[in-house]
Short mmCIF file of C-alpha atoms and ligand atoms in Angstrom, two decimals:
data_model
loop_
_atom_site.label_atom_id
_atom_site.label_comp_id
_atom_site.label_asym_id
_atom_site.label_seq_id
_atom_site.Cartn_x
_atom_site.Cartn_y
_atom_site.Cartn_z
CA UNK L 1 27.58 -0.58 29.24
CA UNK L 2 31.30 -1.30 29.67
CA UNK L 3 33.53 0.04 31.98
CA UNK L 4 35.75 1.73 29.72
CA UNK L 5 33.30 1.75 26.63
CA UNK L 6 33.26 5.36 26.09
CA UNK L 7 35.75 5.95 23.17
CA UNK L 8 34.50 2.69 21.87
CA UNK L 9 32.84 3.46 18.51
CA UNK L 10 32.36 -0.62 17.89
CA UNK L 11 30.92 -3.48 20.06
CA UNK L 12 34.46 -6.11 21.38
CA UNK L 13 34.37 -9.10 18.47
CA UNK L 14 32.84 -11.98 20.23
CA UNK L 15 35.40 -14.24 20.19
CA UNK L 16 37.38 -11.54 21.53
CA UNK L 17 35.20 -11.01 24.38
CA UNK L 18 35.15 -14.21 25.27
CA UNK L 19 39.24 -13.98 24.65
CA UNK L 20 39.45 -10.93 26.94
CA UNK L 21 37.12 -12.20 30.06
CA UNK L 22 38.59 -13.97 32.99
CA UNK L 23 35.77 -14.12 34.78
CA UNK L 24 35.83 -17.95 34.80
CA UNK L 25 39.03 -18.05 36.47
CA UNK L 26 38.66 -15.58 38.74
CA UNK L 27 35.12 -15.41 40.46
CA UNK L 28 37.27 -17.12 43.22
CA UNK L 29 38.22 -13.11 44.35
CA UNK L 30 34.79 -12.39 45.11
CA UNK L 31 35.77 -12.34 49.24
CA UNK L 32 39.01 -10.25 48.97
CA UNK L 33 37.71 -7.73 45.91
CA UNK L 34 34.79 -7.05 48.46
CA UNK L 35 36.94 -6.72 51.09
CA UNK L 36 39.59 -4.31 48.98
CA UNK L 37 36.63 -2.14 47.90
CA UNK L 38 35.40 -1.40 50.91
CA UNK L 39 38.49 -0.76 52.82
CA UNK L 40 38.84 1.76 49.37
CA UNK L 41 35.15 3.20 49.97
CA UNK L 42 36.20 4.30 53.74
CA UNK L 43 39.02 6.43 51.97
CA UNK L 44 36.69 7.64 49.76
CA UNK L 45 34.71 9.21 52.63
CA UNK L 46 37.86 10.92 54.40
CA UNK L 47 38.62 12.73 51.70
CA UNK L 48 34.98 14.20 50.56
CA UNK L 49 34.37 11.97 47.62
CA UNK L 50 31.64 10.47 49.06
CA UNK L 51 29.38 11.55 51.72
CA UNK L 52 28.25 9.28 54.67
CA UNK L 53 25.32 7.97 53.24
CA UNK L 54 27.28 7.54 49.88
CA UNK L 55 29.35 5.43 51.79
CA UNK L 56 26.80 3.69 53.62
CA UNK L 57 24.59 2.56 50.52
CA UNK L 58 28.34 1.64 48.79
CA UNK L 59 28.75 -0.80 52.26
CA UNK L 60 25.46 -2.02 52.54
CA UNK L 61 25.39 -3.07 48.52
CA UNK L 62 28.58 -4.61 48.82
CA UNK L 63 28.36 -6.64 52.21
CA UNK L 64 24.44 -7.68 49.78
CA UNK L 65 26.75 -8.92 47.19
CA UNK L 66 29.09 -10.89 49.52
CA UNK L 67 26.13 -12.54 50.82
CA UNK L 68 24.80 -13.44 47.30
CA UNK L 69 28.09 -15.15 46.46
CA UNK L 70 28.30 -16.85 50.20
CA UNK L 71 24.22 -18.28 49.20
CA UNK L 72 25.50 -18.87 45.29
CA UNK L 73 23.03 -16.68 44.04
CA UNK L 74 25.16 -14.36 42.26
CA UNK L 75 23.78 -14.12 38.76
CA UNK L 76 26.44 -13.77 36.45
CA UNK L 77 25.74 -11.19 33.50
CA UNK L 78 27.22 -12.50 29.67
CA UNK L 79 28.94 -9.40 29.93
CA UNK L 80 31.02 -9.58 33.08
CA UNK L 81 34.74 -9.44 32.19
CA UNK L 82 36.20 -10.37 35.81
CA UNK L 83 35.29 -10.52 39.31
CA UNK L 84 36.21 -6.08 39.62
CA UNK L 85 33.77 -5.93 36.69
CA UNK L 86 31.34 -8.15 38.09
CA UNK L 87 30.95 -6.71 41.59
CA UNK L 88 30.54 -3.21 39.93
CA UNK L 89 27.84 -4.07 37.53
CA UNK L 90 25.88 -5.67 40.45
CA UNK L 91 26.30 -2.75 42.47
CA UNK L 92 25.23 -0.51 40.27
CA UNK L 93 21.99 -2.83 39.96
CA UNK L 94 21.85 -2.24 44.00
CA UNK L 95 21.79 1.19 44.44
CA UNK L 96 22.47 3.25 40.94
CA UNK L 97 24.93 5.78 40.22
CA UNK L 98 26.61 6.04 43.43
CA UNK L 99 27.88 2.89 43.18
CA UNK L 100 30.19 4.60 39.90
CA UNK L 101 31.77 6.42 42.64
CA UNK L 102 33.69 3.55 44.21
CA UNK L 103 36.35 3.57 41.08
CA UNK L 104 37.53 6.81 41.88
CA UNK L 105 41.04 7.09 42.09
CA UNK L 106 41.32 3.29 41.40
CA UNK L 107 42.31 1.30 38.88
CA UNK L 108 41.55 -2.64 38.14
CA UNK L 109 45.65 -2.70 37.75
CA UNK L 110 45.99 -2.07 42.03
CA UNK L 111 42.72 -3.86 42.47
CA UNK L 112 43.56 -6.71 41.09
CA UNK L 113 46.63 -7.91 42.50
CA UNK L 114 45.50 -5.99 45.77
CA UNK L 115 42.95 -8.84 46.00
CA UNK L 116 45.32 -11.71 44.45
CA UNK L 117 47.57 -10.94 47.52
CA UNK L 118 44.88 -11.12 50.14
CA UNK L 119 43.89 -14.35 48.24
CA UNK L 120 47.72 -15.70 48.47
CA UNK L 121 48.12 -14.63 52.48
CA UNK L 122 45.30 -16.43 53.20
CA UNK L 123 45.78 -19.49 50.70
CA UNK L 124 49.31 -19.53 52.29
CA UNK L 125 47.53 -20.28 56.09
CA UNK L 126 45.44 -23.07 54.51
CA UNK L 127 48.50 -25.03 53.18
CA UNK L 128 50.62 -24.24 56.23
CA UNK L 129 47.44 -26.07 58.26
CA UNK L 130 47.51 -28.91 56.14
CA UNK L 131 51.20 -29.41 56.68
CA UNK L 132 51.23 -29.00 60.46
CA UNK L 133 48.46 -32.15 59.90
CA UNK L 134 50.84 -34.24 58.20
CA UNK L 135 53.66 -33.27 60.24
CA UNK L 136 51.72 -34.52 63.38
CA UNK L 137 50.68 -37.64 61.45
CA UNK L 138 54.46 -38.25 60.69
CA UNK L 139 55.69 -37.46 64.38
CA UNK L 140 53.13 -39.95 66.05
CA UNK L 141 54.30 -42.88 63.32
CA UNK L 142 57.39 -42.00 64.51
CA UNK L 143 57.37 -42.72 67.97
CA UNK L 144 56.04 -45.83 67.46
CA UNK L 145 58.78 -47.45 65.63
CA UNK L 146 61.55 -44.93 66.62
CA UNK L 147 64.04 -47.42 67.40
CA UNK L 148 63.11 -50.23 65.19
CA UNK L 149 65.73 -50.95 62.80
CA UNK L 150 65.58 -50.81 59.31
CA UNK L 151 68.07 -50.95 56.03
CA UNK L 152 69.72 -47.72 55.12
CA UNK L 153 70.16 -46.96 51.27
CA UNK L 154 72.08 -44.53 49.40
CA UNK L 155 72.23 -45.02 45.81
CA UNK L 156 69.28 -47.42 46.44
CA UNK L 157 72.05 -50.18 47.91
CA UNK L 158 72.28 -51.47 51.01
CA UNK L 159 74.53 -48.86 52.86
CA UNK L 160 74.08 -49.28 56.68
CA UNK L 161 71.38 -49.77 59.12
CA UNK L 162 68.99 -47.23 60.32
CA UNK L 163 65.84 -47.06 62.00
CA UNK L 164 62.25 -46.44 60.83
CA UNK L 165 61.99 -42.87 62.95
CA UNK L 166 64.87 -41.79 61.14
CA UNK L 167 63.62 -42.42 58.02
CA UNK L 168 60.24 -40.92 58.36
CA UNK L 169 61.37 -38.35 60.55
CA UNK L 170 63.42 -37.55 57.78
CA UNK L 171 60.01 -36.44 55.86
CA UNK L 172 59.60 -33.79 58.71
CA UNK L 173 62.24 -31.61 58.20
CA UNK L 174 61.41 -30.15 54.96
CA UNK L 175 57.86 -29.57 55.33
CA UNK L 176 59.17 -27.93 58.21
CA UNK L 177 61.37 -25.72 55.82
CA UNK L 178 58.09 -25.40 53.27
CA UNK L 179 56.00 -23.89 56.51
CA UNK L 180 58.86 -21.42 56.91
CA UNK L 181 58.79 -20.36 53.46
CA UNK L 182 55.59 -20.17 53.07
CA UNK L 183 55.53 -17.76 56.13
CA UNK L 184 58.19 -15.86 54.50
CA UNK L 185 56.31 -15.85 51.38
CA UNK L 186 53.33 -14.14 53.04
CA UNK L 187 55.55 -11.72 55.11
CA UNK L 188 56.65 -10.03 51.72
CA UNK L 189 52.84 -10.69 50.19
CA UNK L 190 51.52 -8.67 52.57
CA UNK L 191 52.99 -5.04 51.50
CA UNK L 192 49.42 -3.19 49.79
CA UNK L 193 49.36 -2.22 46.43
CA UNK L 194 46.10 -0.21 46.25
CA UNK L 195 46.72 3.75 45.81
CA UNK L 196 49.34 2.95 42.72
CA UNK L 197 46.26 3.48 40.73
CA UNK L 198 46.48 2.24 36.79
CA UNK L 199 50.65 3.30 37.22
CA UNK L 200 51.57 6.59 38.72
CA UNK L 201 49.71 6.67 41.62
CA UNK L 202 46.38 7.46 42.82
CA UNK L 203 45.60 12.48 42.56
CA UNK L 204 43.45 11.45 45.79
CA UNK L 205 44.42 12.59 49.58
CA UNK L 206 44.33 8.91 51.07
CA UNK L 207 46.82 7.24 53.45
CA UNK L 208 47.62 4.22 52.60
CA UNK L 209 48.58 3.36 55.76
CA UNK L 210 45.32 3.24 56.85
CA UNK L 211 43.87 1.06 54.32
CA UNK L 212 46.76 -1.60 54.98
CA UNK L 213 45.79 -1.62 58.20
CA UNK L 214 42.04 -2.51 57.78
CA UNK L 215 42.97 -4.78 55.25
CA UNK L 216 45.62 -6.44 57.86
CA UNK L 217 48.62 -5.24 55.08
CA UNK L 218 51.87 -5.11 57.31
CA UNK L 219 53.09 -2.24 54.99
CA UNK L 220 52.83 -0.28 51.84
CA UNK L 221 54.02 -0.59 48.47
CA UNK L 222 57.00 1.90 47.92
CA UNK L 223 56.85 1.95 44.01
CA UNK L 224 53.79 2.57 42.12
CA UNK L 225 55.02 1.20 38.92
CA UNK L 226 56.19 -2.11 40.50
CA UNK L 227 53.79 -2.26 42.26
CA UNK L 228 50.82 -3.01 39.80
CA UNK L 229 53.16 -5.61 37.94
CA UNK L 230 54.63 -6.96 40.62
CA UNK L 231 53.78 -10.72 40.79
CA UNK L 232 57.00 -12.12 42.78
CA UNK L 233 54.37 -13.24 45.40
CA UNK L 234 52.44 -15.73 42.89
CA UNK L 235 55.92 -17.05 41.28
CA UNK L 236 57.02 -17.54 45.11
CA UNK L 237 53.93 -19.34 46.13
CA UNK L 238 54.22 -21.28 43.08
CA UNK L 239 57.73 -22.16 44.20
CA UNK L 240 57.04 -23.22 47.60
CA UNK L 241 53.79 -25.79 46.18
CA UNK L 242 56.58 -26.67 43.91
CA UNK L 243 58.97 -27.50 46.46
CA UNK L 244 56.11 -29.29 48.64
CA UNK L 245 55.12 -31.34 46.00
CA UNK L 246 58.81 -32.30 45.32
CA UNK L 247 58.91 -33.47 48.90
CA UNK L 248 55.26 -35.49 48.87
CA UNK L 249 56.68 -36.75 45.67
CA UNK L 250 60.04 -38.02 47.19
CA UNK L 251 57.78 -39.67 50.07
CA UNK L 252 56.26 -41.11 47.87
CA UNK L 253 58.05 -42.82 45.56
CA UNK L 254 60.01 -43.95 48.44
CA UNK L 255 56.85 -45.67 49.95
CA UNK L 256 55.92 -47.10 46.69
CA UNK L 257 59.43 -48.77 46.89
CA UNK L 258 58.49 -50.08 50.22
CA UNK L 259 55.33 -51.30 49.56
CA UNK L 260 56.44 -53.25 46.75
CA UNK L 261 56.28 -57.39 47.14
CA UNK L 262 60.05 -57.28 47.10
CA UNK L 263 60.42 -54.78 49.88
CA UNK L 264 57.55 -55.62 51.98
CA UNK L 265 58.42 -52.49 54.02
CA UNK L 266 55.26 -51.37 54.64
CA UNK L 267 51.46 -51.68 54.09
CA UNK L 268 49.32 -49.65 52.55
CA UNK L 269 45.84 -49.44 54.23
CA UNK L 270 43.30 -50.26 51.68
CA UNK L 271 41.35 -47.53 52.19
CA UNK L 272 44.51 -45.41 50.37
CA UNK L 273 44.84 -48.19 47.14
CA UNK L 274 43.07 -49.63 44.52
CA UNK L 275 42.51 -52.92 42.35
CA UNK L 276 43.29 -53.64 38.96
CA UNK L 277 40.81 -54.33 36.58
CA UNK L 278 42.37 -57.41 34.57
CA UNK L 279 44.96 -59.06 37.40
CA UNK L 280 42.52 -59.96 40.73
CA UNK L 281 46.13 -60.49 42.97
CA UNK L 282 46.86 -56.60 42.54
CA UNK L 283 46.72 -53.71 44.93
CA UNK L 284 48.08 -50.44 43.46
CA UNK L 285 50.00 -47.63 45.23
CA UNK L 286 47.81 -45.74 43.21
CA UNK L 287 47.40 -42.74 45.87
CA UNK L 288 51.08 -42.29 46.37
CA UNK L 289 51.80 -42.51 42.06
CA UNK L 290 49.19 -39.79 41.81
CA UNK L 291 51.11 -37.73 44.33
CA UNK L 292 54.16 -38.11 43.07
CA UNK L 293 52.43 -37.36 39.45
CA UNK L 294 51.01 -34.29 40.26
CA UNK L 295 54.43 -32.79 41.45
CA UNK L 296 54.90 -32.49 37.57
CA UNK L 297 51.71 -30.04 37.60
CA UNK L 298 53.07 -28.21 40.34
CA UNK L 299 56.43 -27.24 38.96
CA UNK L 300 54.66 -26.55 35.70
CA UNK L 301 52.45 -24.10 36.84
CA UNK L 302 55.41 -22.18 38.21
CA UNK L 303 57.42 -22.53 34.90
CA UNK L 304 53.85 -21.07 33.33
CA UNK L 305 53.78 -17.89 35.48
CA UNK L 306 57.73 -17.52 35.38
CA UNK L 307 57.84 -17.52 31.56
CA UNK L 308 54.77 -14.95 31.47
CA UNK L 309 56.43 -12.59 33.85
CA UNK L 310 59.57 -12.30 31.58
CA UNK L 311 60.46 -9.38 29.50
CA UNK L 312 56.79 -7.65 30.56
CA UNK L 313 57.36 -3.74 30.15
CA UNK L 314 56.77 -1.50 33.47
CA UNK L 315 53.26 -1.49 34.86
CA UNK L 316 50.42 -3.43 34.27
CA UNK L 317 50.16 -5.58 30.92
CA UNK L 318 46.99 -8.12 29.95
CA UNK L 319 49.52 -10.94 30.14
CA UNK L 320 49.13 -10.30 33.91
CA UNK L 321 45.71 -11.56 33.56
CA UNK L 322 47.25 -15.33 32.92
CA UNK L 323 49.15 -15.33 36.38
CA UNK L 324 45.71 -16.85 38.63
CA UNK L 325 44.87 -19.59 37.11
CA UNK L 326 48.89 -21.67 37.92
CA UNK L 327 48.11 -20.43 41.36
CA UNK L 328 44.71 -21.72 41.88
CA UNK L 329 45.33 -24.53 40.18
CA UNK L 330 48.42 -25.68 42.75
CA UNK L 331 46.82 -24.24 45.74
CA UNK L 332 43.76 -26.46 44.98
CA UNK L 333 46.24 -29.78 44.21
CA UNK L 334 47.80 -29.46 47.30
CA UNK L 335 44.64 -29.08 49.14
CA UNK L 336 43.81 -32.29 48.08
CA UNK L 337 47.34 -34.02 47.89
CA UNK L 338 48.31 -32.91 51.76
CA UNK L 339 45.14 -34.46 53.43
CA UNK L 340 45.11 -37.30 51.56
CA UNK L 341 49.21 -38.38 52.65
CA UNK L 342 47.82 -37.66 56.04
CA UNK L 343 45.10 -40.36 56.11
CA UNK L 344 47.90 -42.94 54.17
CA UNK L 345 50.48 -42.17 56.68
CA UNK L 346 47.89 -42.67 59.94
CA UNK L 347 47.12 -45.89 58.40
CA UNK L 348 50.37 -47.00 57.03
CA UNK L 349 51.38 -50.58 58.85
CA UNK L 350 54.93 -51.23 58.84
CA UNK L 351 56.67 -55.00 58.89
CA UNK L 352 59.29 -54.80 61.09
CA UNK L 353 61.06 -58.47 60.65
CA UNK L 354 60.77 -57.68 56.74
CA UNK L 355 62.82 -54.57 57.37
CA UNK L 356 65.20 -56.41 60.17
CA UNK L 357 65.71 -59.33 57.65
CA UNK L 358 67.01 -57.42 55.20
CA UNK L 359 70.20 -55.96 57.11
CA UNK L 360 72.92 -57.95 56.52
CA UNK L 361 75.75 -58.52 57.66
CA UNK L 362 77.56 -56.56 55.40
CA UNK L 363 76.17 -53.09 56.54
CA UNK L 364 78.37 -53.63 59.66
CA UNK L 365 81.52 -52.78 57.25
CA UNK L 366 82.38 -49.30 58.16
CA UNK L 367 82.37 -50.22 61.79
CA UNK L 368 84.61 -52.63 60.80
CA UNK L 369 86.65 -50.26 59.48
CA UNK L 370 86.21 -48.20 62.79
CA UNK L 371 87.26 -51.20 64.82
CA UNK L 372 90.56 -50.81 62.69
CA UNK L 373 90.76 -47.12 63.33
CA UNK L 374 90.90 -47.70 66.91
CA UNK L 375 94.18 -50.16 66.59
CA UNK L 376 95.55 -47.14 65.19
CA UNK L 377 95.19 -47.82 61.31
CA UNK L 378 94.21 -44.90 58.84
CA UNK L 379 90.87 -45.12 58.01
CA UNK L 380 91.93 -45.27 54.20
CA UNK L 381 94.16 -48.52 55.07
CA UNK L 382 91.38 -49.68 57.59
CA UNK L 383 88.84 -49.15 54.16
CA UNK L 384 91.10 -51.15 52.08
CA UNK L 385 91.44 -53.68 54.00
CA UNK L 386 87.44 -54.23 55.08
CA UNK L 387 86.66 -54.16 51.54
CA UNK L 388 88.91 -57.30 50.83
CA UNK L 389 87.30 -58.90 54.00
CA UNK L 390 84.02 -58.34 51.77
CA UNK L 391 85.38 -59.77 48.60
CA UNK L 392 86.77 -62.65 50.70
CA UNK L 393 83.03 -63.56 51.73
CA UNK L 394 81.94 -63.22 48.27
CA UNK L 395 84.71 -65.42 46.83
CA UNK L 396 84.02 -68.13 49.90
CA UNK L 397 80.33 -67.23 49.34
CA UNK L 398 79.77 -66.39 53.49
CA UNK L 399 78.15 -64.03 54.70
CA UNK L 400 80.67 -61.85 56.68
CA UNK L 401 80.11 -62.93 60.03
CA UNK L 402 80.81 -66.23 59.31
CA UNK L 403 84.38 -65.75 58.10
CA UNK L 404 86.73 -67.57 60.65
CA UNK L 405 89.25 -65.91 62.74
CA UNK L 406 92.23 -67.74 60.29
CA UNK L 407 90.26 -66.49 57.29
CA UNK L 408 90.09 -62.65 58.58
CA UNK L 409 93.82 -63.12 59.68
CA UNK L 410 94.26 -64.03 55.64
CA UNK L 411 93.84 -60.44 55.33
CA UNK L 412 95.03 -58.59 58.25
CA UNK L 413 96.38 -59.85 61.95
CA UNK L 414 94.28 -57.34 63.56
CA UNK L 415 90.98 -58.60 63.14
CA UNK L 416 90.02 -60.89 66.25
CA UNK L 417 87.10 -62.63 66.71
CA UNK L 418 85.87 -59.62 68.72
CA UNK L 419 85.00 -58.16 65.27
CA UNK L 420 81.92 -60.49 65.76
CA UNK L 421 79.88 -58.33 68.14
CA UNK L 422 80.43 -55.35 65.47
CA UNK L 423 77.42 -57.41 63.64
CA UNK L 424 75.10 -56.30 66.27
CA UNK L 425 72.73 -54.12 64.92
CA UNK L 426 71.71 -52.33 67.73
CA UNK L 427 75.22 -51.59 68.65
CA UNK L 428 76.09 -49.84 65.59
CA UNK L 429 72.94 -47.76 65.97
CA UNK L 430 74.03 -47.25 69.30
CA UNK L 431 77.51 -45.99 67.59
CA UNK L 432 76.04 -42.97 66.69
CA UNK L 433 75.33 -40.73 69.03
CA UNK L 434 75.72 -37.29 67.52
CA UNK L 435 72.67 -34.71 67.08
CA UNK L 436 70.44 -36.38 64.13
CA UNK L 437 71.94 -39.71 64.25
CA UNK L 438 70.60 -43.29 65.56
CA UNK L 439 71.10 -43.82 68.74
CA UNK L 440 68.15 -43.90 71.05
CA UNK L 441 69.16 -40.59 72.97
CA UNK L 442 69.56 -39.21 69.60
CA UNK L 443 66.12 -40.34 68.01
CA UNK L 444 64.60 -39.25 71.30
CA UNK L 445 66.13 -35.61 71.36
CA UNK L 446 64.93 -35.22 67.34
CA UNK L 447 61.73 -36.74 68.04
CA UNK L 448 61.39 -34.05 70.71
CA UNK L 449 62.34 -31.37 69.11
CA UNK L 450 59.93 -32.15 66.28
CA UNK L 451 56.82 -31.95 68.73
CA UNK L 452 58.02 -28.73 70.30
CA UNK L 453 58.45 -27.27 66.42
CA UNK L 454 54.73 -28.38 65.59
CA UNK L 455 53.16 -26.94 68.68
CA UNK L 456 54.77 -23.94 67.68
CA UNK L 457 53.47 -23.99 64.64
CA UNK L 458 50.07 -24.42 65.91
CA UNK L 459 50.76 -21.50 68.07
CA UNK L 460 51.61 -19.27 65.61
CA UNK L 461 49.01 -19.77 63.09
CA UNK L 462 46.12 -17.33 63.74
CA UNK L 463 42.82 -18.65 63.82
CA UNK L 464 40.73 -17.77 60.99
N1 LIG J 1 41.08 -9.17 34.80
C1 LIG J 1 42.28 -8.42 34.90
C2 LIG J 1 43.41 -9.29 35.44
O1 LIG J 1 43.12 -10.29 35.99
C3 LIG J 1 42.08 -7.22 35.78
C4 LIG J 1 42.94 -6.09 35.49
C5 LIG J 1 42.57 -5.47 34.21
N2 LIG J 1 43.30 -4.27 33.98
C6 LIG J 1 43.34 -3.71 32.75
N3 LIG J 1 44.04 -2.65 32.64
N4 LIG J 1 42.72 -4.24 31.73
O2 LIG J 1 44.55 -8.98 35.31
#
């Protein structure tokens, strides 16, 4: 019999049954629909609706059924519409009538999204481990090469030099910023919905309260309407996979860059690469392309849920129903995607004269135009007048620390030949000494910082 058959007078159209169930999709809640229903049971039993051993044959069939999932022996029924469904047939199976008791005062509009929550806070601590992994993966490649110097681009030219720990360092900081959000995400996750009932609110004496704190809730829902149609916590997890796949994706494209013949950068390990069937000389950056790939996939799954959620009436609607799969679906990519850039990055090789080879000389010419600024010029003449030192060495095709003191002076009196040890790269790293920039002290007080922001982080994750 169906849950709500009664003023059926017709068995559901097959196709429509099959339309209807989302079972399929969300078995997954089989933990946290357990959980919800027996945090609900225990209210049932303060307030008289069922007695002790009611309860305790509810408990003991449910904590059966949790096992049969944990073993993967739950049998499935054709009929089973979803995971609330499900559990409650099998119950019923377990110990008879009673187990029709447990819906009292419930709907499947709180349970549902009761358990999608407890689902998100928890898939939110998985990702925010898999981070922190990365994150330490990315410090110690670091400090190994913190101070080597590499080519700095914007616009993908040659802009001024840098230094491999800034650059991957530079990966840090906003998975730093996706941890944070993702923490922020499950602060305002974890507010319970169950006792808003199907929409108005559940006739029964329970305190809430109570069940948010055996379910490990930090508060309440305030609004029983928005609260069974309230999804902002899937759309905001979908945002922050969104935004971490943006970020794996921006890593790596970059490293694809690096890794190319041209660059010679780096070296992919390869363990994390693969062949090409036709041309024997190839190794692809096949890992990092799918990476970067499946950030499409993430940002569409939040476009999915986003465009369901708009212009839904108050309460619950079926649409609802559509929001779980977008949010499995990124959860599981980046559960995949995270651990996999953490193996690359441990075994990523770098090539340091490739990277030292390719500063030239011509990256030294805002220091240049600094050397000006200290004889007193305005920067904007001192710019002016570096960039015709540039097109002087293009016209006399030398590089520009070759130009002679009489062909500088062409220009301007005030370059001396002590422009010359402005080509030293490690003194224009030196240069810049500010918080975040890449001077040794610098590199060495981020590099810091990072470490004491990840053992933080693994402080403040709770253990499972
Ligand atoms: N399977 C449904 C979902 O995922 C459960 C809630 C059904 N509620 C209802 N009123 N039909 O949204």
């Amino acid at each position: 019999m169906k849950l709500w058959g009664g003023r059926f007078s017709k068995a559901t159209n097959e196709l429509v049954q099959q339309f209807n169930s989302s079972i399929d999709i969300d078995k997954r809640l089989y933990k946290e629909d357990i959980e919800a229903s027996l945090a609900w049971a225990n209210a049932l039993q303060t307030t008289g609706t069922l007695s002790k051993d009611e309860l305790q044959s509810i408990t003991s069939g449910l904590n059966q059924i949790k096992t049969e999932f944990v073993e993967k022996k739950f049998v499935f029924a054709q009929k089973d519409e979803d995971i609330h469904t499900a559990v409650e047939r099998r119950l019923t199976e377990l110990i008879g009538e009673t187990a029709g008791k447990l819906h009292t005062g419930r709907s499947r509009n709180d349970q549902v999204t009761t358990d999608f929550r407890l689902w998100v806070l928890n898939a939110c601590s998985i990702l925010i481990k898999n981070i922190i992994e990365l994150q330490k993966e990315l410090i110690s490649n670091a400090s190994e090469n913190l101070n080597t110097p590499m080519p700095g681009y914007t616009h993908l030219q040659l802009a001024q030099p840098i230094t491999w720990g800034l650059w991957i360092l530079s990966h840090f900081w906003p998975l730093q910023r996706d941890i944070e959000r993702l923490q922020q995400t499950q602060e305002r996750t974890s507010k319970l919905p169950l006792g808003s009932a199907a929409l108005a609110g559940t006739s029964l004496n329970i305190k809430r309260q109570k069940i948010a704190k055996q379910l490990n809730f930090n508060e309440v829902s305030e609004n029983s309407l928005d609260a069974v149609s309230d999804r902002d916590f899937a759309a905001e997890f979908l945002f922050c996979t969104s935004l971490i796949g943006i970020h794996l994706s921006r890593l790596s494209e970059q490293l694809i860059l690096y890794s190319s013949e041209e660059f010679s950068f780096v070296i992919l390990d390869d363990a994390y690469t693969t062949g090409s069937s036709l041309m024997p000389q190839k190794k692809n950056p096949d890992t990092l392309e799918l990476t970067r790939g499946k950030s499409g996939r993430l940002i569409g799954n939040l476009t999915s849920l986003l465009t369901t959620l708009k212009g839904l009436p108050s309460a619950y609607d079926k649409d609802l129903q559509e929001d779980k799969e977008p949010v499995f679906d990124s959860f599981d990519t980046l559960n995949i995607t995270l651990p996999v850039m953490s193996g690359l990055i441990s075994s990523l090789q770098i090539n340091t004269s490739k990277m030292s080879a390719n500063i030239s000389p011509s990256l030294a010419a805002t220091d240049i135009a600094d050397y000006l600024v200290d004889k007193n010029i305005p920067f904007r003449r001192a710019h002016n007048l570096v960039g015709k030192l540039v097109s002087l060495s293009e016209q006399l095709q030398k590089p520009l620390n070759d130009l002679s003191e009489i062909e500088m002076q062409t220009i301007s009196k005030h370059f001396n030949l002590d422009i010359k040890k402005l080509f030293d790269v490690k003194t224009q790293l030196e240069r810049r000494n500010v918080t975040g920039a890449t001077s040794t002290i610098a590199l060495q007080e981020q590099l810091d910082k990072a470490n004491i922001i990840v053992s933080q982080n693994d402080d403040r994750i709770s253990p499972e």
